mmCIF file of C-alpha atoms in Angstrom:
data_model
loop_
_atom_site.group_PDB
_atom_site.id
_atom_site.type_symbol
_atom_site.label_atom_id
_atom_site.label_comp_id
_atom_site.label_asym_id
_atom_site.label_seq_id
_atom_site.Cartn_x
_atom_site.Cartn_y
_atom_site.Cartn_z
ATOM 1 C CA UNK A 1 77.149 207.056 -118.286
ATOM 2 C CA UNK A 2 74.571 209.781 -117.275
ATOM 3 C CA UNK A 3 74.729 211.536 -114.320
ATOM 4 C CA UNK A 4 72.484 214.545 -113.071
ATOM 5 C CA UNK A 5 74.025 218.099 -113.218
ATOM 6 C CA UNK A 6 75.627 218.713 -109.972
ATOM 7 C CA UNK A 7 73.715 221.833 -109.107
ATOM 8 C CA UNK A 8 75.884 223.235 -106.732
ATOM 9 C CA UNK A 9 78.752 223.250 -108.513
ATOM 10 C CA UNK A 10 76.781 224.838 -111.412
ATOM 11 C CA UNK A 11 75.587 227.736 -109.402
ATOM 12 C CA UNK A 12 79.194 228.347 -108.176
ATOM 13 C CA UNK A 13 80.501 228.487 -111.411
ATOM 14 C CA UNK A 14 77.937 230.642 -113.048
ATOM 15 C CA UNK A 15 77.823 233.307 -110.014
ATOM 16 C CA UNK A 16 81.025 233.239 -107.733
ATOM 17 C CA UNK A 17 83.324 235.608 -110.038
ATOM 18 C CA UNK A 18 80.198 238.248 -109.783
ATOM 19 C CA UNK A 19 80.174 238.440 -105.814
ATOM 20 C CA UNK A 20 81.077 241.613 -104.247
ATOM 21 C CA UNK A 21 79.665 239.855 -101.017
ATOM 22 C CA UNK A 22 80.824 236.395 -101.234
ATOM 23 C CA UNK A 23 78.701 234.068 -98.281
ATOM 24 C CA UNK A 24 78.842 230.739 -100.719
ATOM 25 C CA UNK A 25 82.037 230.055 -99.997
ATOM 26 C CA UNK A 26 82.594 227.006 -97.429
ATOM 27 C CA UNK A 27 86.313 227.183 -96.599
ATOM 28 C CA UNK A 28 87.427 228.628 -93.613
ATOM 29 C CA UNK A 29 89.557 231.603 -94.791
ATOM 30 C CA UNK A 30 92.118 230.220 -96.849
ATOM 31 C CA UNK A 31 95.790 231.413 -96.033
ATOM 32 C CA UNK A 32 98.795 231.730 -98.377
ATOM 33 C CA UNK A 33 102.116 230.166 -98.792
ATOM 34 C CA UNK A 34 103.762 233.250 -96.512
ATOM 35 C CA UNK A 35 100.802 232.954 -93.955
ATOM 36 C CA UNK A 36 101.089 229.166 -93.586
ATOM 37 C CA UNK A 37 104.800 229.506 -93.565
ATOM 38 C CA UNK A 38 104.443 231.924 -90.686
ATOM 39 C CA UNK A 39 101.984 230.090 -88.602
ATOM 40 C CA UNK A 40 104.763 227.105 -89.556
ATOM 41 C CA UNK A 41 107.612 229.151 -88.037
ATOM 42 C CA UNK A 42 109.547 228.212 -91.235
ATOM 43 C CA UNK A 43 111.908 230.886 -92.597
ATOM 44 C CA UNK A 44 110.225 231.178 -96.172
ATOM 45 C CA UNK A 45 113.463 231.773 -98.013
ATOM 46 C CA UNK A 46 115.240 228.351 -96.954
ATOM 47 C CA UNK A 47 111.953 226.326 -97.390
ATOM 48 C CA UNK A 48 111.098 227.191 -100.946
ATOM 49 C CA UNK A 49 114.716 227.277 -101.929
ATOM 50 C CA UNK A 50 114.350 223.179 -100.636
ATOM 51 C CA UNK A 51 111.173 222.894 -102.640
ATOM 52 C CA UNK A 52 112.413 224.417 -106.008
ATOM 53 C CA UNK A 53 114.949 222.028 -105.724
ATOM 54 C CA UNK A 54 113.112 219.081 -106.248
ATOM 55 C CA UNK A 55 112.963 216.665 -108.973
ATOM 56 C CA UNK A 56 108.984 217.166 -110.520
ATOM 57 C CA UNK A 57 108.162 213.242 -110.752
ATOM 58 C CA UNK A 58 105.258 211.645 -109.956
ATOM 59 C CA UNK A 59 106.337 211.792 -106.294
ATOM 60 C CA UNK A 60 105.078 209.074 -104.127
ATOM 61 C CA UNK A 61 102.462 207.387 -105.696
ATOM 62 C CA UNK A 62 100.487 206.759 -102.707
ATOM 63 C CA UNK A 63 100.805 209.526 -100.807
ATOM 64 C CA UNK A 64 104.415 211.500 -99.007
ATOM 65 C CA UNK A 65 105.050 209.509 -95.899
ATOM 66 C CA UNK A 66 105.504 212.647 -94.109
ATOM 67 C CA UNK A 67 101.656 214.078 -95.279
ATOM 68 C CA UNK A 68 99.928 210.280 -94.281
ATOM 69 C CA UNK A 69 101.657 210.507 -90.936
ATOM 70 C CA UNK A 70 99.657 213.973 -90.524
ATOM 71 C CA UNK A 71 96.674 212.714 -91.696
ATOM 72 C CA UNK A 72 96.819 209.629 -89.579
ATOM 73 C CA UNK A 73 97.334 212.289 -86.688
ATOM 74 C CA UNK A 74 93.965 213.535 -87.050
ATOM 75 C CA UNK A 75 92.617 209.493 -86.202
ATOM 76 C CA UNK A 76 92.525 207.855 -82.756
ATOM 77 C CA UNK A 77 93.257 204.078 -84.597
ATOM 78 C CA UNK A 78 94.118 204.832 -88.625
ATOM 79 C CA UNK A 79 97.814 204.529 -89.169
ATOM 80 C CA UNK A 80 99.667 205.531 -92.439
ATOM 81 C CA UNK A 81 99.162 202.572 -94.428
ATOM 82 C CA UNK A 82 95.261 202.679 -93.930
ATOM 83 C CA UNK A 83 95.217 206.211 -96.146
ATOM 84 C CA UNK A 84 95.536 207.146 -99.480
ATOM 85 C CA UNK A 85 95.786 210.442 -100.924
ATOM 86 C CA UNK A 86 93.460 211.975 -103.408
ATOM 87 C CA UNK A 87 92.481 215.259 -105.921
ATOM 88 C CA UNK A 88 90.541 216.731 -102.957
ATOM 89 C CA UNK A 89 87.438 215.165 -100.953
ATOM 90 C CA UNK A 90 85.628 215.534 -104.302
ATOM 91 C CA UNK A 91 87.920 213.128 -105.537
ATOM 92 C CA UNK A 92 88.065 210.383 -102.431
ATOM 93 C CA UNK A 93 84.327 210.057 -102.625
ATOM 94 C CA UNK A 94 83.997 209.430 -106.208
ATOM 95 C CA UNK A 95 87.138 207.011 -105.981
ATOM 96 C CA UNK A 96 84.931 205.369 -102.980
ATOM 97 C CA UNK A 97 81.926 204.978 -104.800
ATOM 98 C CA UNK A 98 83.485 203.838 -108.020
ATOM 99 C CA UNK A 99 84.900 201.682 -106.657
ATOM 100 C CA UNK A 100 82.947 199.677 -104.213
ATOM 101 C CA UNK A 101 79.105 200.847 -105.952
ATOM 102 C CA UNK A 102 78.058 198.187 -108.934
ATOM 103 C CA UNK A 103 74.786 198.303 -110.659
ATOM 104 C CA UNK A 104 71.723 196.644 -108.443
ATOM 105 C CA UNK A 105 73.605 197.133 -105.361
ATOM 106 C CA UNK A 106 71.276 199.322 -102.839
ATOM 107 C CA UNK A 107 72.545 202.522 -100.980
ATOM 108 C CA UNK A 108 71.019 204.667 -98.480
ATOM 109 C CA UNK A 109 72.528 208.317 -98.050
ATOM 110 C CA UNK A 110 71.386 210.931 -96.087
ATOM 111 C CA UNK A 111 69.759 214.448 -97.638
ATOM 112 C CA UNK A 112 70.533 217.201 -97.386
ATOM 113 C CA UNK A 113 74.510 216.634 -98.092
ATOM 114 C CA UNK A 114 77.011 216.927 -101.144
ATOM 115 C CA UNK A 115 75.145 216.048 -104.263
ATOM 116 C CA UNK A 116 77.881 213.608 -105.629
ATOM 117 C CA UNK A 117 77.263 211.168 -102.780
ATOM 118 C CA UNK A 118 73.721 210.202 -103.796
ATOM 119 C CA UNK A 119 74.075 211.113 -107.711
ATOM 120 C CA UNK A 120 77.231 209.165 -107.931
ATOM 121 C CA UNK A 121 75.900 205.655 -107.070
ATOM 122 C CA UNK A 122 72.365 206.657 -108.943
ATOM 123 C CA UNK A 123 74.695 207.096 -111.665
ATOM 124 C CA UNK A 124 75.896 203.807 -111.806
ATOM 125 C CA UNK A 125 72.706 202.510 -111.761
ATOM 126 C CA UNK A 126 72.356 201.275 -108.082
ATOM 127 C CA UNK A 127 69.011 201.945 -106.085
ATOM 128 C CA UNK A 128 69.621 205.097 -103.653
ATOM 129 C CA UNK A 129 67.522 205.537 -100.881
ATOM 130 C CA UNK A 130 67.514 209.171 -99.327
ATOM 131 C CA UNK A 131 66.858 209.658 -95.630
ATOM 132 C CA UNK A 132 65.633 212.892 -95.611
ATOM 133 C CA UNK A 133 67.278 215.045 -92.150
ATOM 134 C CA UNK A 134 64.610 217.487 -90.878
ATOM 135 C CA UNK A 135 64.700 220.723 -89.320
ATOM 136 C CA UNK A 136 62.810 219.583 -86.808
ATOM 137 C CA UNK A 137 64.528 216.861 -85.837
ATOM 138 C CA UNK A 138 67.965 219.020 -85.988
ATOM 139 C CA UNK A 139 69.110 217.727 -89.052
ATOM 140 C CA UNK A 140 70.211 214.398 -87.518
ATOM 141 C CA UNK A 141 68.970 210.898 -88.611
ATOM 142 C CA UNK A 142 65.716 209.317 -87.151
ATOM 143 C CA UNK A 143 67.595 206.275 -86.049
ATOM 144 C CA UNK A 144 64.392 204.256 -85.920
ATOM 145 C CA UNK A 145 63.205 205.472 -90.055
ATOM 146 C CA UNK A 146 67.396 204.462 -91.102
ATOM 147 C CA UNK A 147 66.606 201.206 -89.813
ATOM 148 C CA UNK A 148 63.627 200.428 -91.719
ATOM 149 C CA UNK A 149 65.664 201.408 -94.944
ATOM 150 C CA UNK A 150 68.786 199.472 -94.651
ATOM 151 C CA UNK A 151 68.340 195.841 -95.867
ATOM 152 C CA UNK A 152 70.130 193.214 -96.341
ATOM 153 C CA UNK A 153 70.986 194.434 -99.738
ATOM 154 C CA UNK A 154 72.540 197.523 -98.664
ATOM 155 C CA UNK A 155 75.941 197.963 -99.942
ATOM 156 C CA UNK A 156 76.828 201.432 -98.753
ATOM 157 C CA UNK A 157 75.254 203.825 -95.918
ATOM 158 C CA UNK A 158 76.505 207.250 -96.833
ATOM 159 C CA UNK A 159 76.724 210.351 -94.463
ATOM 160 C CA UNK A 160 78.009 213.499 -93.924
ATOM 161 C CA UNK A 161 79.717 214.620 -90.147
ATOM 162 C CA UNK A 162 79.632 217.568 -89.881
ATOM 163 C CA UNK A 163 76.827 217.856 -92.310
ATOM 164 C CA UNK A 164 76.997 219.777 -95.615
ATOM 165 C CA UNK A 165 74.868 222.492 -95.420
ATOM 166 C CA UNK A 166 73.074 222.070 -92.161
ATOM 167 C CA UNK A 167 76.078 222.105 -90.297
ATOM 168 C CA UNK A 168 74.288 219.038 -87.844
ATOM 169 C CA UNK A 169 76.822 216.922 -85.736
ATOM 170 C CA UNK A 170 76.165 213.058 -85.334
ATOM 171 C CA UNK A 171 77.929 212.435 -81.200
ATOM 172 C CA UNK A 172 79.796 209.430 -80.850
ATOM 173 C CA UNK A 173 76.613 207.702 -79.603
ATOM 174 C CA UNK A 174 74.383 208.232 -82.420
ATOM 175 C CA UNK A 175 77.135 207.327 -84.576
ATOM 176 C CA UNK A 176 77.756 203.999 -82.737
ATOM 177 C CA UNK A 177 74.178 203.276 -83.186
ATOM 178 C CA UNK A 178 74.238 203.472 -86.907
ATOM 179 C CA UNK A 179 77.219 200.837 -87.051
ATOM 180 C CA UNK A 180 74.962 198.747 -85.219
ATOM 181 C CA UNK A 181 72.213 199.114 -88.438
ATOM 182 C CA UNK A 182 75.209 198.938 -90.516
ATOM 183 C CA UNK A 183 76.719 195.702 -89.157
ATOM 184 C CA UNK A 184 73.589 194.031 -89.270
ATOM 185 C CA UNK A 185 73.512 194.161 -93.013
ATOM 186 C CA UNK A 186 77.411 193.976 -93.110
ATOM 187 C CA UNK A 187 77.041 197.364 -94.734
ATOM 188 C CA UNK A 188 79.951 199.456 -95.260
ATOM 189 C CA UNK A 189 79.319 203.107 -94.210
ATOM 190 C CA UNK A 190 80.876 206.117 -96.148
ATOM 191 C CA UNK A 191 81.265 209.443 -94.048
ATOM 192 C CA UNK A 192 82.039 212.391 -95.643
ATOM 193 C CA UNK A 193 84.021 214.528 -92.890
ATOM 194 C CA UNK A 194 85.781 217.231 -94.559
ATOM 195 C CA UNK A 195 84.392 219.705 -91.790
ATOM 196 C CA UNK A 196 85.487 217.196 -89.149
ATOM 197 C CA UNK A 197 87.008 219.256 -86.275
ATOM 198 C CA UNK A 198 85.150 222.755 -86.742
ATOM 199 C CA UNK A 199 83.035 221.899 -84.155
ATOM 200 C CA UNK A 200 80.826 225.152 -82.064
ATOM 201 C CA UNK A 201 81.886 223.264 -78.639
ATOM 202 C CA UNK A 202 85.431 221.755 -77.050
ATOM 203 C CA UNK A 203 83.773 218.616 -77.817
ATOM 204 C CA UNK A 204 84.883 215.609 -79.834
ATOM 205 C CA UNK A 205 84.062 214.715 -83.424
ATOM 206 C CA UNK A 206 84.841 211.118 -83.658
ATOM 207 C CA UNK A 207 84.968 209.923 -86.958
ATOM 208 C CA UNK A 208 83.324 206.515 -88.693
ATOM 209 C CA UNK A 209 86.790 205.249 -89.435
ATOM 210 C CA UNK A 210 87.841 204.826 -85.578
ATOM 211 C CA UNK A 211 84.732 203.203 -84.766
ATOM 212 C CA UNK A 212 83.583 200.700 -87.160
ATOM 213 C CA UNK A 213 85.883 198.107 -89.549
ATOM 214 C CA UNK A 214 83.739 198.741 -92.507
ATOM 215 C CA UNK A 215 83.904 202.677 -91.849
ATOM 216 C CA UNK A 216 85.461 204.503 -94.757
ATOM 217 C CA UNK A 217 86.692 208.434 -93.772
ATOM 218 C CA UNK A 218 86.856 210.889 -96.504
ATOM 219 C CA UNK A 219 88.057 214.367 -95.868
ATOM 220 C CA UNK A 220 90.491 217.468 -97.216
ATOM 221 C CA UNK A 221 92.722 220.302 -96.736
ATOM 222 C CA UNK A 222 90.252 222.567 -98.131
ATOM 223 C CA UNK A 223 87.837 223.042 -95.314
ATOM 224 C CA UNK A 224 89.107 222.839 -91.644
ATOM 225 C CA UNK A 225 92.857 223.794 -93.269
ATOM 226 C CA UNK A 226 91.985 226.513 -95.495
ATOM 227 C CA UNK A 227 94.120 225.088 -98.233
ATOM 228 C CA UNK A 228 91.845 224.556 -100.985
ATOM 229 C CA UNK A 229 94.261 225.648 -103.589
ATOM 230 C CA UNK A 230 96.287 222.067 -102.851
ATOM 231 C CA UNK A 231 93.675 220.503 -103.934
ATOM 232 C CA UNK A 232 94.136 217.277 -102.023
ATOM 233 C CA UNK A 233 92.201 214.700 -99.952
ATOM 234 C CA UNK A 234 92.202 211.478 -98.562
ATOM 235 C CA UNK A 235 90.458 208.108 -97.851
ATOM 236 C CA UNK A 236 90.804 206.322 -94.023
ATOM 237 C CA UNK A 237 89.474 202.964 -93.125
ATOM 238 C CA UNK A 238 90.997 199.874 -91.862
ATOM 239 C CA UNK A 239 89.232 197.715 -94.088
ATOM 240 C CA UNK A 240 91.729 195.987 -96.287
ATOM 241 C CA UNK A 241 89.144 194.641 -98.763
ATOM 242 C CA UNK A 242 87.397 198.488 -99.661
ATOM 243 C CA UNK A 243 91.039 199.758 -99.468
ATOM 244 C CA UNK A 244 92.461 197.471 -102.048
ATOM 245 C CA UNK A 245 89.552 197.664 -104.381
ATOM 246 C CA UNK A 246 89.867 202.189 -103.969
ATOM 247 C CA UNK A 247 93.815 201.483 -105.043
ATOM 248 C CA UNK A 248 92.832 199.409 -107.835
ATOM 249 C CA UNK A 249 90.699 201.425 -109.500
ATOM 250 C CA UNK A 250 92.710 204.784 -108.358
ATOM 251 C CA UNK A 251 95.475 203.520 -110.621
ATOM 252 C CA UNK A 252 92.887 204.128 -113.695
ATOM 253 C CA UNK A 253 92.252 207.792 -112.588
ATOM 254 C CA UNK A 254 94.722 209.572 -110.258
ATOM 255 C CA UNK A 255 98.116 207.451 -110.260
ATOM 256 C CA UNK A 256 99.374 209.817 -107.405
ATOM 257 C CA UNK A 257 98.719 213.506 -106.078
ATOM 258 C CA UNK A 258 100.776 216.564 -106.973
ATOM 259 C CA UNK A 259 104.366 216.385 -105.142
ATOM 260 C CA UNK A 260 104.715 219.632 -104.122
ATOM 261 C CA UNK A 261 100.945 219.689 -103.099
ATOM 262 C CA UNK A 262 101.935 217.041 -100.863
ATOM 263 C CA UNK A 263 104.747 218.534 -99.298
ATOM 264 C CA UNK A 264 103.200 221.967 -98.156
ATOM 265 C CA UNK A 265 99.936 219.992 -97.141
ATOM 266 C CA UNK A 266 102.563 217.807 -95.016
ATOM 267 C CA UNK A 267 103.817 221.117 -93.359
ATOM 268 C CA UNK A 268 100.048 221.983 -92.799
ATOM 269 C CA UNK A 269 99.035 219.038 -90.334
ATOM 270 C CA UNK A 270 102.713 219.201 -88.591
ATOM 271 C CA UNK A 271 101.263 222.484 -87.375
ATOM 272 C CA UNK A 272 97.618 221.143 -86.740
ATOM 273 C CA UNK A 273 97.015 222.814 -83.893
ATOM 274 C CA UNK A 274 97.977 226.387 -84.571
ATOM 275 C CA UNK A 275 95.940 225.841 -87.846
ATOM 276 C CA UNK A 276 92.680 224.547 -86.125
ATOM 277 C CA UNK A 277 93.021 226.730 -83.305
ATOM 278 C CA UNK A 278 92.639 229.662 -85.995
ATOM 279 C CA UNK A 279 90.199 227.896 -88.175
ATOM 280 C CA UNK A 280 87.843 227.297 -85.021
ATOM 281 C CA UNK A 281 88.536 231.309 -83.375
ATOM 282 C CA UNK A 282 87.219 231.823 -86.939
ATOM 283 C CA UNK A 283 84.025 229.769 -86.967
ATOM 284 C CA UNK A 284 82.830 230.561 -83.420
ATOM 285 C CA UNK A 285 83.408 234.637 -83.473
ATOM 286 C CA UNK A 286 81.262 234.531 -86.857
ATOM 287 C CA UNK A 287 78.778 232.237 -85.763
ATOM 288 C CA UNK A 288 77.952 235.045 -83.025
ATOM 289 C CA UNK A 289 77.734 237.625 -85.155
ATOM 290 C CA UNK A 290 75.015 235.672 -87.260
ATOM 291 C CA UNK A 291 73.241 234.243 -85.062
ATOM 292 C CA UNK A 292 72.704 237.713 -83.508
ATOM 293 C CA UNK A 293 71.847 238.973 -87.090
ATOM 294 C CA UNK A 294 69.125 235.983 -86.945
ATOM 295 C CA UNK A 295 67.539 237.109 -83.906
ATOM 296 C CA UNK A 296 66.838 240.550 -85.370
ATOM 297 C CA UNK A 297 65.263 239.386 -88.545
ATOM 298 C CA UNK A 298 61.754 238.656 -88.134
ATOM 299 C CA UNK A 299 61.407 236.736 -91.510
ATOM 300 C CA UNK A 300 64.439 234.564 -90.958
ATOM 301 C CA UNK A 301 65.292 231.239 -88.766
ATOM 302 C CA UNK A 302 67.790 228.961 -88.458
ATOM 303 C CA UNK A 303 69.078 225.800 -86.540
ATOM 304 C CA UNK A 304 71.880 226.946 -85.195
ATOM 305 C CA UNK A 305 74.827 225.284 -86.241
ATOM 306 C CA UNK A 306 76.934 222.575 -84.590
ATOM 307 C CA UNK A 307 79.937 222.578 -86.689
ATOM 308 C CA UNK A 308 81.519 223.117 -89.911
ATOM 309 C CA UNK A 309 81.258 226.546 -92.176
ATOM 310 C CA UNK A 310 77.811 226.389 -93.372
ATOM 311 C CA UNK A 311 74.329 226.537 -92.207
ATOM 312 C CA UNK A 312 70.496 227.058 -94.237
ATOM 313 C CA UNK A 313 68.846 229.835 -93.482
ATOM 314 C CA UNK A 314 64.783 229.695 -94.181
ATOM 315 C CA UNK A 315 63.199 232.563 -94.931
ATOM 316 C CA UNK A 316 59.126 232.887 -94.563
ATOM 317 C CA UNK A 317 57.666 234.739 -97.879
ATOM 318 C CA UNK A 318 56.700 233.501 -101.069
ATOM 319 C CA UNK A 319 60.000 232.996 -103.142
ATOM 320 C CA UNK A 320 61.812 229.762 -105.039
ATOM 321 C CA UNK A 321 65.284 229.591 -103.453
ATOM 322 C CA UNK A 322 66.478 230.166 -106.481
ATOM 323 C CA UNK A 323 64.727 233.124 -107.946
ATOM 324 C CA UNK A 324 66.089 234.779 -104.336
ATOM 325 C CA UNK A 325 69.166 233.762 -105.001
ATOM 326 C CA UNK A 326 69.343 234.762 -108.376
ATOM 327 C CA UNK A 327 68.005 238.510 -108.160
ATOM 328 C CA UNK A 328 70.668 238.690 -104.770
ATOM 329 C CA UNK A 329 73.776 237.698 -107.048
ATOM 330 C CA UNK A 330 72.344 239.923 -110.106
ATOM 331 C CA UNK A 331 71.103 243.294 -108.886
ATOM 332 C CA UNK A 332 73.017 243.177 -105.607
ATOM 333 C CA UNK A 333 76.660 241.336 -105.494
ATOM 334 C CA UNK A 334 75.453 239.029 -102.526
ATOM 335 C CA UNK A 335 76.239 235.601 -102.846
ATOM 336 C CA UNK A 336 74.298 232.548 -101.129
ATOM 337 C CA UNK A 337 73.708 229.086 -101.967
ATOM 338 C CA UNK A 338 69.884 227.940 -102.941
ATOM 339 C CA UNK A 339 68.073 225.594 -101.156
ATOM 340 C CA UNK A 340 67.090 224.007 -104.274
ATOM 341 C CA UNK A 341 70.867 222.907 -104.715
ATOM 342 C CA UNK A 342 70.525 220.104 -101.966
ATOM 343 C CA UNK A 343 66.983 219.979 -103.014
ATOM 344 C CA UNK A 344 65.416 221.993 -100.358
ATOM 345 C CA UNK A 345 63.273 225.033 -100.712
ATOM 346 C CA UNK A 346 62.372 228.104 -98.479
ATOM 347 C CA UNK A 347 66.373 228.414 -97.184
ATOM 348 C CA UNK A 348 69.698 229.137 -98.798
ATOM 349 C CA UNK A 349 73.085 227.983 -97.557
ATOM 350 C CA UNK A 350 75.404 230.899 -96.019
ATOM 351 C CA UNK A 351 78.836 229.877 -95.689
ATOM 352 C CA UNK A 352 80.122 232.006 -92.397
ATOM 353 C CA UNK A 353 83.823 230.860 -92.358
ATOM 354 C CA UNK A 354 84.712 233.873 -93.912
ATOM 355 C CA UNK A 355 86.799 236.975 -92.777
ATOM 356 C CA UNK A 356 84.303 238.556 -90.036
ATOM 357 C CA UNK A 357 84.619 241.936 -91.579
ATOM 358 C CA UNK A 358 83.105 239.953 -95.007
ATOM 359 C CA UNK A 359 80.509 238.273 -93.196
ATOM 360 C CA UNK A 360 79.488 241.755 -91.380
ATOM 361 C CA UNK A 361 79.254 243.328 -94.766
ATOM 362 C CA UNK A 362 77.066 240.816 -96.206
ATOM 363 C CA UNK A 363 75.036 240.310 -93.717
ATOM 364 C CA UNK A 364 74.206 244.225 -93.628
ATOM 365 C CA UNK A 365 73.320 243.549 -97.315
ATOM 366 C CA UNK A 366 71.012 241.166 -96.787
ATOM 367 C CA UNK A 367 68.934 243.332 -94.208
ATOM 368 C CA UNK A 368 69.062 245.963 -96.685
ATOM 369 C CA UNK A 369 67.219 243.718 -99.011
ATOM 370 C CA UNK A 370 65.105 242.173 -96.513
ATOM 371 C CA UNK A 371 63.782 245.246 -95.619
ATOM 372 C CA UNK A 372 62.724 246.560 -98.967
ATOM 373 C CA UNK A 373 60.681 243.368 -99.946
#
């Protein structure tokens, strides 16, 4: 099977070790075992003495009872036995897709968003349609151009909410009007919301799973719950038929997640709220701070972010993403994204989720440079 190089994941591997100002990564500060134990209120001592304790099997092969019911938290209608646990997002979207995607069946997915969900189906040789978001149109879909590219062949509509890099936000109302194009061509639709809940606003972030039967949610601890190191994820829906097909073909690929993984992620989401509460004090305090950088630089704009971690900066001289990137990580330790990696040009992704003092420092960087060329 061929499959094209998933650029962003190339870039990160070649360049993030090199960073002395790291603005690629798209995790809200991750915390450690004695920080999340803290924010927990669990007396560290007593709870890994219980852990260690444990038998290392294969654990529950769907997913710890205790870490569903937290996820299921997170849902206004999914209950427990609607989920099943994966090796991160990366790994419920490439279960979905496998598993649901044959060859000749038609997709649409929207671009700019996480290369795997449109090189995945292309991959196994379906026809992908991309519905290009535009800056000028705030990175959210034209409702009336998705229409006119969903068929009655259309297997699979695929977004992103929050969106991945733009850091758009699709309201309840636009989302219940692409269900409508969706249940037209009994499509399913595939949202990728690992940034669900990071939102700029007290405002809701409904997800696809709550409000349509063919909605599949895929999201993570790695984002929103700065746990990246679990590596673990998750699939929602309350369609039986895509769910059954996903545990079919999981048993060829994951069998079950890490036990212990799922035990700390399970004391993670019964302390949701302290952990979003700092994950979103996080986001909004740094989202100031650059989008007051922004208004001082005259050769850079933005649309300022919605949600999530990550945003594209554009820049207005005559540079490939790329090459910027390249001489930033090489002669001066900063770290972005290209454009090019979610095959855009004239921007490059910042992730702002960082600690503010990181963000500060890079940002200073940057205007260093910027004012030299």
């Amino acid at each position: 099977m061929k499959i094209e190089p998933f650029k962003v994941e190339l870039w990160m591997n070649e360049h993030e070790d090199k960073a002395i100002y790291n603005t690629g990564e798209t995790c809200v500060d991750s915390i450690s075992m004695d920080e999340l134990f803290e924010i927990a209120g669990l007396d560290k001592q007593d709870t890994l003495n219980e852990l260690t304790q444990k038998r290392l099997t294969y654990g529950h092969i769907f997913g710890n009872p205790k870490f569903k019911k937290g996820i299921a938290s997170l849902y206004e209608t999914i209950q427990e036995e609607d989920i099943t646990t994966t090796h991160g997002a990366i790994g419920a979207n490439h279960l979905v897709l496998y598993s649901l995607v044959e060859p000749e069946d038609e997709v649409v997915a929207v671009l700019p968003t996480y290369q795997q969900l449109y090189s995945i189906p292309a991959s196994f040789r379906a026809t992908v349609k991309q519905h290009v978001l535009a800056p000028e149109n705030n990175f959210l879909p034209d409702l009336t151009e998705l229409k006119k590219q969903v068929s009655q062949k259309t297997k699979v509509i695929i977004i992103n909410n929050p969106n991945n890099p733009s850091g758009s936000l699709m309201d309840r109302e636009m989302l219940t009007e692409i269900v409508a194009i969706a249940k037209d061509a009994n499509a399913y639709i595939l949202s990728d919301e690992t940034y669900r809940g990071l939102t700029q606003a007290d405002i809701e972030s409904p997800s696809i799973a709550d409000l349509y039967e063919k909605g599949i949610s895929v999201s993570s601890m790695s984002k929103v719950w700065s746990l990246a190191g679990l590596r673990l994820g998750w699939i929602a829906t309350k369609n039986q038929e895509a769910l059954q097909q996903c545990l079919l073909h999981r048993d060829h690929n994951t069998i079950s997640c890490g036990m212990i993984d799922e035990e700390l992620a399970a004391i993670a989401l019964l302390n949701k709220e302290k952990l979003l509460m700092r994950s979103q004090k996080i986001i909004r305090e740094n989202l100031k701070i650059l989008d007051e950088w922004v208004a001082k630089e005259p050769h850079i704009s933005y649309v300022k972010p919605q949600a999530g971690t990550v945003t594209l900066l554009y820049y207005d001289f005559d540079r490939s993403s790329r090459e910027l990137c390249l001489d930033l990580i090489d002669n001066h330790g900063l770290l972005f994204t290209p454009g090019d990696c979610f095959e855009f040009e004239n921007c490059v992704r910042i992730g702002y989720g960082c600690r503010t003092e990181e963000l500060i420092a890079s940002l200073n960087k940057f205007s260093e440079y910027l004012a030299k060329i």
